[in-house]
Structures are given as structure tokens and as C-alpha cells.
mmCIF file of C-alpha atoms in Angstrom:
data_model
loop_
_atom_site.group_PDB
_atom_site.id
_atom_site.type_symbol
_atom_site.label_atom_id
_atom_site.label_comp_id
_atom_site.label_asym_id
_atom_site.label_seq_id
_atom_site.Cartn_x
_atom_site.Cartn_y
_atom_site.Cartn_z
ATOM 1 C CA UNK S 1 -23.642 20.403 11.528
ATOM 2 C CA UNK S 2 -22.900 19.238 15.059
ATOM 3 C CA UNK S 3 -19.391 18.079 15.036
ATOM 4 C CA UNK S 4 -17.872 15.016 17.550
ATOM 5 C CA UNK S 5 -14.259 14.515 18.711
ATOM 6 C CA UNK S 6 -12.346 11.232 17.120
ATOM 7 C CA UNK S 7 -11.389 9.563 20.228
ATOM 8 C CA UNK S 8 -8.543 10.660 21.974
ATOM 9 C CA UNK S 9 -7.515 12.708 18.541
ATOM 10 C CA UNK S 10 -8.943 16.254 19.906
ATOM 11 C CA UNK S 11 -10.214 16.047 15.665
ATOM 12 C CA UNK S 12 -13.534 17.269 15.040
ATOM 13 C CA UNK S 13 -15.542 15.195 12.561
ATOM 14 C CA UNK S 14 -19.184 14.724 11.163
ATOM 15 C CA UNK S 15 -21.576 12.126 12.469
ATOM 16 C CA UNK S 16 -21.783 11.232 8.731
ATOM 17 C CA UNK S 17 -18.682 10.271 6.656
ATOM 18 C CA UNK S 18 -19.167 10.275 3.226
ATOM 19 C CA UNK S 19 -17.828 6.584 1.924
ATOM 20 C CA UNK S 20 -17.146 6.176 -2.353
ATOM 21 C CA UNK S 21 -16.907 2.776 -2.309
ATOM 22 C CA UNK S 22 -19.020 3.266 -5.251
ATOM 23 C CA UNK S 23 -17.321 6.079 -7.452
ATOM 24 C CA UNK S 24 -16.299 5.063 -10.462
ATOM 25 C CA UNK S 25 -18.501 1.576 -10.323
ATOM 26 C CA UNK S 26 -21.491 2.092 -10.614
ATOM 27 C CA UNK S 27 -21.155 5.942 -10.020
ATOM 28 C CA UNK S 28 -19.702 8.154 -12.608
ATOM 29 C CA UNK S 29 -17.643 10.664 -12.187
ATOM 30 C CA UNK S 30 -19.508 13.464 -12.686
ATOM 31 C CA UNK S 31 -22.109 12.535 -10.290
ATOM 32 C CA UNK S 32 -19.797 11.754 -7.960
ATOM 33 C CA UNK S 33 -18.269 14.886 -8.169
ATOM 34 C CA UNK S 34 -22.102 16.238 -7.345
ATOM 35 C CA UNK S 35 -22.603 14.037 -4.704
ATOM 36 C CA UNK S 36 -18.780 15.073 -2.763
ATOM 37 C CA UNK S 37 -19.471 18.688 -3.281
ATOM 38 C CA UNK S 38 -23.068 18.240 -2.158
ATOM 39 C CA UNK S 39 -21.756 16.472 0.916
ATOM 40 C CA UNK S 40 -19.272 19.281 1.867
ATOM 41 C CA UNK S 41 -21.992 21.992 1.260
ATOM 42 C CA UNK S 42 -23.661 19.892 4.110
ATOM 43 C CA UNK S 43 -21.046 19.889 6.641
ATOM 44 C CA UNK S 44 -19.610 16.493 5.684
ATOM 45 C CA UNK S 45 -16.288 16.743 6.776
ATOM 46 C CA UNK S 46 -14.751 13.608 5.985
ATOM 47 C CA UNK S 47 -14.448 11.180 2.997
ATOM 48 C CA UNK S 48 -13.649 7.487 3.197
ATOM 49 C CA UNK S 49 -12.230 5.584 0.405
ATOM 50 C CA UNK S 50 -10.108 3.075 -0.329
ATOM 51 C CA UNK S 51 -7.156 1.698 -2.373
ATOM 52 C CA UNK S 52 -9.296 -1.132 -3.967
ATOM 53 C CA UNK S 53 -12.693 0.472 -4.681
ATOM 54 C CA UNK S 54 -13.384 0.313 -8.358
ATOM 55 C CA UNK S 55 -9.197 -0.839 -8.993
ATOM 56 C CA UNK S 56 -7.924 2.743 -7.618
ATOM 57 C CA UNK S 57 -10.539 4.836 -9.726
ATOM 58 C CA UNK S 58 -12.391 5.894 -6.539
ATOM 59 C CA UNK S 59 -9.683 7.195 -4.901
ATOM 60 C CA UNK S 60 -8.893 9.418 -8.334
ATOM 61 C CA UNK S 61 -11.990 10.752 -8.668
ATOM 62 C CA UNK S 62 -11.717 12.073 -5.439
ATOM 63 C CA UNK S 63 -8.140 13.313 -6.228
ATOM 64 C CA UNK S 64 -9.360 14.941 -9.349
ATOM 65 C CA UNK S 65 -12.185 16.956 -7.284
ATOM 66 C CA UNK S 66 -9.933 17.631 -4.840
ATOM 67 C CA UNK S 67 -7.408 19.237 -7.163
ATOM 68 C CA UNK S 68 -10.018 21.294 -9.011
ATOM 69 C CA UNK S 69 -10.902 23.228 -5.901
ATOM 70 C CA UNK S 70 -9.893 24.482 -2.637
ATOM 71 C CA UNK S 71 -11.080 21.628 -0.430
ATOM 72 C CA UNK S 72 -8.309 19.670 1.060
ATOM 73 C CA UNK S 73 -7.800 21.471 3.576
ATOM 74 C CA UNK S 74 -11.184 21.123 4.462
ATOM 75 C CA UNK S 75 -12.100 18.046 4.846
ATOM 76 C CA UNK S 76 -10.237 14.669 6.148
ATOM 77 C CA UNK S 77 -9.260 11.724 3.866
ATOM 78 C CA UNK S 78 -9.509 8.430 4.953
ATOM 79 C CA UNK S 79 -8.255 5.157 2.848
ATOM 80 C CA UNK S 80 -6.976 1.979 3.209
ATOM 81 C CA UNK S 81 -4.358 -1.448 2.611
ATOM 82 C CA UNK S 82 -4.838 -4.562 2.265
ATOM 83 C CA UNK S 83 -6.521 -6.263 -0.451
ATOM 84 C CA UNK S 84 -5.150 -6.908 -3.958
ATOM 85 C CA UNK S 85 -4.014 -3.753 -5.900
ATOM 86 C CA UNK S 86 -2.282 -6.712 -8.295
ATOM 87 C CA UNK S 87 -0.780 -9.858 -9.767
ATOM 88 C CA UNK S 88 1.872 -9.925 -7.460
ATOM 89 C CA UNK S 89 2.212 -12.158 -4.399
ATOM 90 C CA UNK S 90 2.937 -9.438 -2.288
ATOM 91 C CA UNK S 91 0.734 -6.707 -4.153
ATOM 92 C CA UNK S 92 -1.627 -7.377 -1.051
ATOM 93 C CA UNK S 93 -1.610 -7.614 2.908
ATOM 94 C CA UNK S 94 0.001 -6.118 5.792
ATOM 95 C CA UNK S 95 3.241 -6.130 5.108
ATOM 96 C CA UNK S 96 5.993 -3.392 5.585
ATOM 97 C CA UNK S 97 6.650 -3.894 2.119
ATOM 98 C CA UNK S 98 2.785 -3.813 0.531
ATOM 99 C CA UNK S 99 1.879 -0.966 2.949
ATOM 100 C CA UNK S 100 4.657 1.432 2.333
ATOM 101 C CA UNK S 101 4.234 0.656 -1.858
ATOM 102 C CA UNK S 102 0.398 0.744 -1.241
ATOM 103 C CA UNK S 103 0.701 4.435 0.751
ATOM 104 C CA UNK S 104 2.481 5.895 -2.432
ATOM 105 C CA UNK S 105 0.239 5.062 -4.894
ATOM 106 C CA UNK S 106 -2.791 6.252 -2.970
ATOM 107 C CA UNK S 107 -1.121 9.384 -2.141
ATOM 108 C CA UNK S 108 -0.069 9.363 -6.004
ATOM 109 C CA UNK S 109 -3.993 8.604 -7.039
ATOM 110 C CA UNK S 110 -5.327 11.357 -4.256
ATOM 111 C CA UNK S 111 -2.822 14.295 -5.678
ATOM 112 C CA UNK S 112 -1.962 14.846 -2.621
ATOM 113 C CA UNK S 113 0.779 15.365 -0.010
ATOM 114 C CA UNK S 114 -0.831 13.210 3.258
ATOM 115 C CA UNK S 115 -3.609 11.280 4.237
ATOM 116 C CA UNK S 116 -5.560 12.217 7.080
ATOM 117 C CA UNK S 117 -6.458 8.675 8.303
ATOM 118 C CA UNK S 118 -4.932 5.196 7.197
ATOM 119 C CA UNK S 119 -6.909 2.302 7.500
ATOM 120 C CA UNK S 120 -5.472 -1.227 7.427
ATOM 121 C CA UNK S 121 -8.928 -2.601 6.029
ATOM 122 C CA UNK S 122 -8.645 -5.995 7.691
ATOM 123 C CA UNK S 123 -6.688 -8.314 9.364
ATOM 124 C CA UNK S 124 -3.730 -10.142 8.153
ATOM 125 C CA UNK S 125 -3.294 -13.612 9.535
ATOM 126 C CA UNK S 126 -0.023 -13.860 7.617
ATOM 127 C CA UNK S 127 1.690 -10.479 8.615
ATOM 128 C CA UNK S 128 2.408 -9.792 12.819
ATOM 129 C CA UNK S 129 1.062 -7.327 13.977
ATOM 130 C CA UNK S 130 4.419 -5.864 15.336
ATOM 131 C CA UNK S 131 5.154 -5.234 11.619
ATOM 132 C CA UNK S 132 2.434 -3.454 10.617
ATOM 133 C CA UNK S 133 2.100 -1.031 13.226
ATOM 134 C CA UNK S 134 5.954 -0.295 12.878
ATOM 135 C CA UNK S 135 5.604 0.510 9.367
ATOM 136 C CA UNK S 136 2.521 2.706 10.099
ATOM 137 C CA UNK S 137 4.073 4.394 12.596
ATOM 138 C CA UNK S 138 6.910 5.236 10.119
ATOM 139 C CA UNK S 139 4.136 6.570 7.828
ATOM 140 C CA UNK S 140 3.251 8.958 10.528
ATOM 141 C CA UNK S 141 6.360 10.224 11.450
ATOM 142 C CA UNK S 142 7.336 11.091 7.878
ATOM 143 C CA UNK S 143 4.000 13.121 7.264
ATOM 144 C CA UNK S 144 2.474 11.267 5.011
ATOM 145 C CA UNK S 145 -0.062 9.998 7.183
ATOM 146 C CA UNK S 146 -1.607 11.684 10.050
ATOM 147 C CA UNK S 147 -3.829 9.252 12.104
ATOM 148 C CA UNK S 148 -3.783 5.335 11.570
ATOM 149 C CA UNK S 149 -7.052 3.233 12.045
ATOM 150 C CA UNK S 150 -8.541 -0.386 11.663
ATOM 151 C CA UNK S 151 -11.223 -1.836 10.233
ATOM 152 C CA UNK S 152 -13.504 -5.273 10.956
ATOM 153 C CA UNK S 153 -10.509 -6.537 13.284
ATOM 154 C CA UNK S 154 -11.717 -8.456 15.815
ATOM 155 C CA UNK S 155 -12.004 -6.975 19.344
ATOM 156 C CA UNK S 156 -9.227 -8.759 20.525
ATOM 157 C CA UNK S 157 -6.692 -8.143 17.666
ATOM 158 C CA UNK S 158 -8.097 -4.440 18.293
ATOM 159 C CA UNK S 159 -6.846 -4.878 21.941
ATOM 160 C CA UNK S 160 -3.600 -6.719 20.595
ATOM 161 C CA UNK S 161 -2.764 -3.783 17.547
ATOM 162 C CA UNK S 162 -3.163 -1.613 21.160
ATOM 163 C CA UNK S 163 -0.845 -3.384 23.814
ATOM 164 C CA UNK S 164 1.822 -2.992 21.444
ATOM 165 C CA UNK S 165 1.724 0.049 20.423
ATOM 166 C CA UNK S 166 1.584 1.181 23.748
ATOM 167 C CA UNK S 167 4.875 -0.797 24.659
ATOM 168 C CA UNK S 168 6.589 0.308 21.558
ATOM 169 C CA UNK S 169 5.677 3.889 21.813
ATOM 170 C CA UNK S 170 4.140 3.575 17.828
ATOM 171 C CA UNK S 171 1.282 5.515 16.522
ATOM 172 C CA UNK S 172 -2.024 4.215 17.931
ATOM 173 C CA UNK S 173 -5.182 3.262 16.322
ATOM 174 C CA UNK S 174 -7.364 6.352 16.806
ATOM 175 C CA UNK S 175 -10.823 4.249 15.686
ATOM 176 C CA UNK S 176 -12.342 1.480 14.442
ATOM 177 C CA UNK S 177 -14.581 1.045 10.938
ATOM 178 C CA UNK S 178 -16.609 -2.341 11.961
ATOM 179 C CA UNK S 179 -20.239 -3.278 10.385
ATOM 180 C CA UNK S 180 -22.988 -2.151 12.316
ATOM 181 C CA UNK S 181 -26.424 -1.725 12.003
ATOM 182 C CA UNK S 182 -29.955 -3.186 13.206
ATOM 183 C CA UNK S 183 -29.373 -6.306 11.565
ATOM 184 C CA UNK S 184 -26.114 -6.782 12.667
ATOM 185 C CA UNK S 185 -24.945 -5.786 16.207
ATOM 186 C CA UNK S 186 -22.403 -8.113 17.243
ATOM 187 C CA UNK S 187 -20.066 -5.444 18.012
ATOM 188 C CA UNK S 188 -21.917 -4.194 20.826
ATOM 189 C CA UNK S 189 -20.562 -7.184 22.809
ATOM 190 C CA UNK S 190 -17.084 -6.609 22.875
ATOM 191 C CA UNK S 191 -15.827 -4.470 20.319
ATOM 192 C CA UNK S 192 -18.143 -1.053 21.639
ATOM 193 C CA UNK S 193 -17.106 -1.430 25.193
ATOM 194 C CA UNK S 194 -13.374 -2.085 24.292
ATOM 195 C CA UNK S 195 -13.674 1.204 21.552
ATOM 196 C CA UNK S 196 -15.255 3.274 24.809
ATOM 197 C CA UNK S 197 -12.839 2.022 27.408
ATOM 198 C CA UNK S 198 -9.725 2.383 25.467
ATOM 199 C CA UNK S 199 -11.160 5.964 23.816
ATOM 200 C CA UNK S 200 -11.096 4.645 20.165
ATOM 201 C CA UNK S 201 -13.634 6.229 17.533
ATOM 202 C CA UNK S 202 -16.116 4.074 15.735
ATOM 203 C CA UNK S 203 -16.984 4.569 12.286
ATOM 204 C CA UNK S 204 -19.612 1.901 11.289
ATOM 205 C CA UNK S 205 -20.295 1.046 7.618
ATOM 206 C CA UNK S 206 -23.141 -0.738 6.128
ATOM 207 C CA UNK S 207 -25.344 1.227 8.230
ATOM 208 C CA UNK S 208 -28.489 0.278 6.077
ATOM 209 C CA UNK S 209 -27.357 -2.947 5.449
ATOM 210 C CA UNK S 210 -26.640 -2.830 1.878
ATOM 211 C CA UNK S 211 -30.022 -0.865 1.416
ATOM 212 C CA UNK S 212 -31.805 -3.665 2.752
ATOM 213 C CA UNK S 213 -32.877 -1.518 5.821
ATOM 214 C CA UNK S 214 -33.755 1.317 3.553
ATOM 215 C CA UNK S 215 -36.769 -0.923 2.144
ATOM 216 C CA UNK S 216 -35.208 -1.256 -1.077
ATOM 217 C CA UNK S 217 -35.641 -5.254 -1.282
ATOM 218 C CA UNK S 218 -39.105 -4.910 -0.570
ATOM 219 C CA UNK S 219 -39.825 -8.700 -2.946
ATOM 220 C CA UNK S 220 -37.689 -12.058 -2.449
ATOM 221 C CA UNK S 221 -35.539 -12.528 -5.492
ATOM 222 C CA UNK S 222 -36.855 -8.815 -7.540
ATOM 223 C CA UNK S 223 -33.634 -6.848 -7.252
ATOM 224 C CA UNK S 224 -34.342 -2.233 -8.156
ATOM 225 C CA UNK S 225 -32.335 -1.568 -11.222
ATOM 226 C CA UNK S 226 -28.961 -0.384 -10.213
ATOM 227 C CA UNK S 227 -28.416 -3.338 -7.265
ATOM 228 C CA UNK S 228 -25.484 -4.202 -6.382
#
């Protein structure tokens, strides 16, 4: 496995990350087991997930495999905050308050003591951006998160997250996790040359397009049995 650097991180990581979006729903857990440890025989280094795949059960799953062998330490965990994990008004978002709740119970869920990469998952138009990247940076300097990351932002609330982190001296956001694929480039306008000037990583998702790309939809309106 040929290994690349995560922007300015000096991190080595796989050109694939294995995402488990779908453990739990419609994946079982004993498959998914299969599939993680078939990933890591591979070279697969990392392993995206996230705090609201399948309500939480993704991110167990992975904690459960994790626990059961020796593999923590050898491979990097990435998850996120921001949508719903409840009823609550303030069980979702950007928040100091929904972030720092949100970290425990993933960390809780993943058995373990840190999380290689935190994603804030999207944008919050109702939370500054001053706030969130103070509270991540508070995550970082505890331990319980090592590197802190964005996903589908804009390229200019990517530049914003940026500025002010540099003024404030906070963690910065090591790379980006925006859709990309044949179908869909729009990133290549803005986003890629901001990610290459500013030395972020980019970790694209949907890179088949939902399988569409993969010739799975082959008929208009016949859907393969297990579709999404």
C-alpha cells in the first residue's frame, strides 16, 4: 500500500479510507466486522464514521472490533458532530455545548481513549465559527482528539474556519471531506485550489456516486435489491 501525507500533518494515510456509514443499516455486524478486518489486511489505514450513522450503532460496531483485537493503534479513527443524536434542541449543531457532549459519547461508543480526526460534518449557520473552533481546539489540547477536520463547508467558510484559527493560535483544520466524483466536480473550482494552497487534505466521499458510477442503476426506475 502506497501511503500519502495528510496535509501539513506529517500523518501517513491510505489513498482509500474505509467509510461505515452503512454498519449496522443495512450491514450487520458480523459482516462488517469482515469487511474492517479485510480492509486492514489491505493496508487500509483509516476508518471514517460518524456520530449519526445508523443512531450511534456504526460507531459501536467499530468500537466492539476494535476492542476485540489489537488494532487501535493501527489504524486512525475519524468521526463527526453535527446532526441530531436527539430530541433535544441542542442535541445537534456546532455548539460548544453539543460538541463537547457529542465528543463523549463517541469516545464512549468507540471504547476508546481519543479520536484520531474530528470532523464537524457540516456547517452551522446558527453557531460562529469562533465557537466551534475554540471548543475543538480544547478537544485537542486535552487529548481526546488529535486532528480536527471539516466536511462539505463551503470554500469560503473553509477559508473563514482558517483565518481564525490562525489569529487565535487554535487547532487547524488538517483536511476537508467534500463530494467528489465524475458527476460532480464543483469542488475543483474553488475548494481544490484553496485545499492545495493552504496544504489541507481532501478526503472525497461519494466517489461512485451512490453506486450510480459503478453501473449499478443500469434501468430508469428498477432499483438491485439492497438499494439504498
Amino acid at each position: 500500500m502506497e501511503y500519502r501525507v495528510l496535509g501539513r500533518t506529517g500523518v501517513k494515510v491510505s489513498p482509500l479510507v474505509l467509510g461505515t456509514a452503512n454498519f449496522a443499516d443495512p450491514t450487520p455486524e458480523d459482516e462488517a466486522k469482515k469487511i474492517l478486518f479485510r480492509a486492514v489486511d489491505s493496508g487500509i489505514n483509516m476508518i471514517d464514521t460518524g456520530n449519526s450513522y445508523a443512531n450511534g450503532e456504526s460507531e459501536r460496531i467499530l468500537g466492539r472490533a476494535l476492542k476485540e483485537t489489537e488494532l487501535r493503534k493501527s489504524v486512525l479513527i475519524a468521526t463527526k458532530v453535527f446532526p441530531p443524536t436527539g430530541p433535544g434542541p441542542n442535541d445537534r449543531g456546532n455548539s460548544r455545548l453539543h460538541i463537547m457532549q457529542a465528543c463523549e459519547d463517541s469516545l464512549e461508543r468507540l471504547q476508546t481513549d481519543y479520536i484520531d480526526i474530528y470532523f464537524i460534518h457540516r456547517f452551522d449557520p446558527e453557531t460562529h465559527q469562533e465557537e466551534t473552533l475554540a471548543a475543538l481546539d480544547d478537544l485537542v489540547r486535552s487529548g481526546k482528539v488529535r486532528y480536527v477536520a471539516c466536511s462539505t463547508h463551503p470554500a469560503w467558510r473553509v477559508m473563514e474556519a482558517l483565518a481564525i484559527s490562525d489569529r487565535r493560535g487554535y487547532a487547524r483544520y488538517c483536511c476537508e471531506q467534500p463530494p467528489y466524483n465524475l458527476l460532480d466536480r464543483r469542488i475543483e473550482n474553488e475548494l481544490v485550489p484553496l485545499c492545495l494552497d493552504h496544504g489541507l487534505g481532501l478526503f472525497p466521499w461519494s466517489p461512485i456516486a451512490q453506486g450510480v458510477l459503478a453501473g449499478r442503476y443500469s434501468e430508469a426506475g428498477v432499483f438491485p435489491e439492497g438499494s439504498r
